[in-house]
CSV table of C-alpha atoms in Angstrom, one decimal:
chain,number,residue,atom,x,y,z
A,1,MET,CA,-18.7,-53.6,-8.1
A,2,ASN,CA,-20.8,-53.5,-5.0
A,3,TRP,CA,-21.8,-50.4,-2.9
A,4,GLY,CA,-18.9,-50.9,-0.4
A,5,THR,CA,-16.3,-50.6,-3.0
A,6,LYS,CA,-17.9,-47.5,-4.5
A,7,LEU,CA,-18.1,-45.9,-1.0
A,8,VAL,CA,-14.3,-46.6,-0.4
A,9,ILE,CA,-13.4,-45.1,-3.8
A,10,GLY,CA,-15.6,-42.0,-3.1
A,11,MET,CA,-14.0,-41.5,0.3
A,12,ALA,CA,-10.4,-42.0,-1.1
A,13,THR,CA,-11.2,-39.5,-3.9
A,14,PHE,CA,-12.5,-36.9,-1.4
A,15,MET,CA,-9.5,-37.4,0.9
A,16,THR,CA,-7.1,-37.0,-2.0
A,17,PHE,CA,-8.9,-33.8,-3.0
A,18,ILE,CA,-8.5,-32.4,0.6
A,19,ILE,CA,-4.8,-33.3,0.8
A,20,VAL,CA,-4.2,-31.6,-2.6
A,21,LEU,CA,-5.9,-28.4,-1.4
A,22,ALA,CA,-3.8,-28.5,1.9
A,23,VAL,CA,-0.6,-28.8,-0.1
A,24,CYS,CA,-1.5,-26.0,-2.4
A,25,MET,CA,-2.4,-23.8,0.5
A,26,PHE,CA,1.0,-24.4,2.2
A,27,ARG,CA,2.9,-23.8,-1.0
A,28,SER,CA,1.2,-20.5,-1.9
A,29,LYS,CA,3.0,-17.2,-1.1
A,30,THR,CA,1.6,-15.2,1.8
A,31,ASP,CA,-1.1,-12.7,1.1
A,32,ALA,CA,0.3,-9.2,0.4
A,33,LEU,CA,-2.7,-7.5,2.1
A,34,VAL,CA,-2.0,-9.1,5.5
A,35,ASP,CA,0.1,-6.9,7.8
A,36,THR,CA,2.6,-8.6,10.1
A,37,ASP,CA,2.8,-5.6,12.3
A,38,TYR,CA,-1.0,-5.0,12.7
A,39,TYR,CA,-0.7,-4.7,16.5
A,40,GLU,CA,1.8,-1.8,16.3
A,41,LYS,CA,-0.3,-0.1,13.6
A,42,GLY,CA,-3.4,-0.4,15.9
A,43,LEU,CA,-1.5,1.3,18.7
A,44,ASN,CA,-0.4,4.2,16.5
A,45,TYR,CA,-3.8,4.6,14.8
A,46,ASN,CA,-4.8,7.6,17.0
A,47,ALA,CA,-1.6,9.5,16.2
A,48,ASP,CA,-2.1,8.9,12.5
A,49,TYR,CA,-5.7,9.9,12.7
A,50,LYS,CA,-4.7,13.3,14.3
A,51,LEU,CA,-2.2,13.9,11.5
A,52,LYS,CA,-4.8,13.2,8.9
A,53,GLU,CA,-7.3,15.5,10.6
A,54,GLN,CA,-4.6,18.2,10.7
A,55,VAL,CA,-4.5,18.2,6.9
A,56,LYS,CA,-8.3,18.8,6.8
A,57,ALA,CA,-8.2,21.5,9.5
A,58,ASP,CA,-5.4,23.5,7.7
A,59,HIS,CA,-6.7,22.8,4.2
A,60,ALA,CA,-3.2,21.5,3.5
A,61,ALA,CA,-4.0,18.6,1.2
A,62,PRO,CA,-1.3,18.4,-1.6
A,63,ALA,CA,-2.3,18.3,-5.3
A,64,ILE,CA,-1.1,15.2,-7.0
A,65,TYR,CA,-0.6,14.9,-10.8
A,66,VAL,CA,0.7,11.9,-12.7
A,67,GLY,CA,2.3,13.0,-16.0
A,68,ASP,CA,4.6,11.7,-18.6
A,69,ASP,CA,7.6,13.3,-16.9
A,70,GLY,CA,6.8,11.9,-13.4
A,71,LEU,CA,4.6,12.2,-10.4
A,72,TRP,CA,4.2,15.8,-9.3
A,73,ILE,CA,3.1,16.6,-5.8
A,74,THR,CA,2.4,20.3,-5.0
A,75,PHE,CA,2.1,21.5,-1.4
A,76,GLN,CA,0.6,24.7,0.0
A,77,LYS,CA,3.8,25.7,1.7
A,78,PRO,CA,7.4,24.5,1.8
A,79,ALA,CA,7.7,21.0,3.2
A,80,THR,CA,10.1,18.2,4.0
A,81,GLY,CA,9.3,14.7,4.8
A,82,LYS,CA,8.8,11.2,3.4
A,83,ILE,CA,6.7,9.6,0.7
A,84,ARG,CA,5.9,5.9,0.7
A,85,MET,CA,4.6,4.3,-2.5
A,86,VAL,CA,2.8,1.2,-1.5
A,87,ARG,CA,1.8,-1.5,-4.0
A,88,ASN,CA,-1.1,-3.5,-2.6
A,89,SER,CA,-0.5,-6.4,-5.0
A,90,ASP,CA,3.2,-6.9,-4.1
A,91,LYS,CA,4.9,-5.7,-0.9
A,92,ARG,CA,8.4,-6.1,-2.5
A,93,MET,CA,7.6,-3.2,-4.8
A,94,ASP,CA,7.0,-0.7,-2.0
A,95,GLN,CA,9.3,2.3,-2.0
A,96,SER,CA,10.2,5.0,0.5
A,97,ILE,CA,11.4,8.4,-0.7
A,98,SER,CA,12.8,11.3,1.3
A,99,MET,CA,11.5,14.6,-0.1
A,100,GLY,CA,11.9,18.3,0.1
A,101,THR,CA,10.0,20.9,-2.0
A,102,ASP,CA,11.5,23.2,-4.6
A,103,SER,CA,11.0,26.9,-4.8
A,104,LEU,CA,7.4,26.3,-6.2
A,105,ASN,CA,6.6,23.9,-3.3
A,106,ARG,CA,6.6,20.9,-5.6
A,107,VAL,CA,8.2,17.5,-5.5
A,108,ASN,CA,8.8,15.5,-8.6
A,109,ILE,CA,9.2,11.7,-8.5
A,110,PRO,CA,10.6,10.2,-11.7
A,111,LEU,CA,8.5,7.2,-12.8
A,112,PRO,CA,10.9,5.2,-15.0
A,113,GLY,CA,11.4,1.9,-13.2
A,114,VAL,CA,8.1,2.2,-11.4
A,115,ALA,CA,5.6,-0.5,-12.3
A,116,LYS,CA,2.4,0.6,-13.9
A,117,GLY,CA,-0.8,0.1,-12.0
A,118,GLN,CA,-2.5,1.1,-8.8
A,119,TRP,CA,-0.3,2.6,-6.1
A,120,LYS,CA,-1.1,4.1,-2.7
A,121,LEU,CA,0.8,7.3,-1.8
A,122,ILE,CA,1.4,7.9,1.9
A,123,ILE,CA,2.9,11.3,2.4
A,124,ASN,CA,4.2,12.3,5.8
A,125,TRP,CA,5.6,15.9,5.9
A,126,LEU,CA,6.5,18.8,8.2
A,127,SER,CA,5.5,22.3,7.2
A,128,ASP,CA,5.4,25.4,9.4
A,129,GLU,CA,6.4,23.2,12.4
A,130,LYS,CA,3.3,21.1,11.9
A,131,ASN,CA,3.2,17.4,11.0
A,132,TYR,CA,0.8,16.1,8.4
A,133,LEU,CA,-0.2,12.7,7.0
A,134,TYR,CA,-2.0,12.3,3.7
A,135,GLU,CA,-3.0,9.1,1.8
A,136,GLN,CA,-4.2,8.9,-1.8
A,137,GLU,CA,-4.5,6.2,-4.4
A,138,VAL,CA,-3.0,6.9,-7.8
A,139,MET,CA,-2.9,5.1,-11.1
A,140,ILE,CA,0.4,5.1,-12.9
A,141,ARG,CA,0.1,4.4,-16.6
């Protein structure tokens, strides 16, 4: 076999490798960490930042406890709002829960049916006519 044949075989092997990589790329599912609405989130960033700073200014950060009987969130004062449970690894597992505190200013989220692993809690609530936004990572075991 002469050098020209070896060159053609090498180029064909390389081109096949590139084509296989391209096919694999197009067949793979989209990345869960990429937001499709990043532009809208960018426009709303300032409003979210103010709500997060309001939590710090009022010392209103909720206490979060993951127990065997569920996820407990304790607020400083009575609150109503929405809790988003975001799973970074799979967007289809994200949940949105409306909430209102009990007489002890607590919210219980039952965990049966919730996958174990890392979750991001995004809590948006209204308390004493003020809006707040708080985010925290939790590990559900």
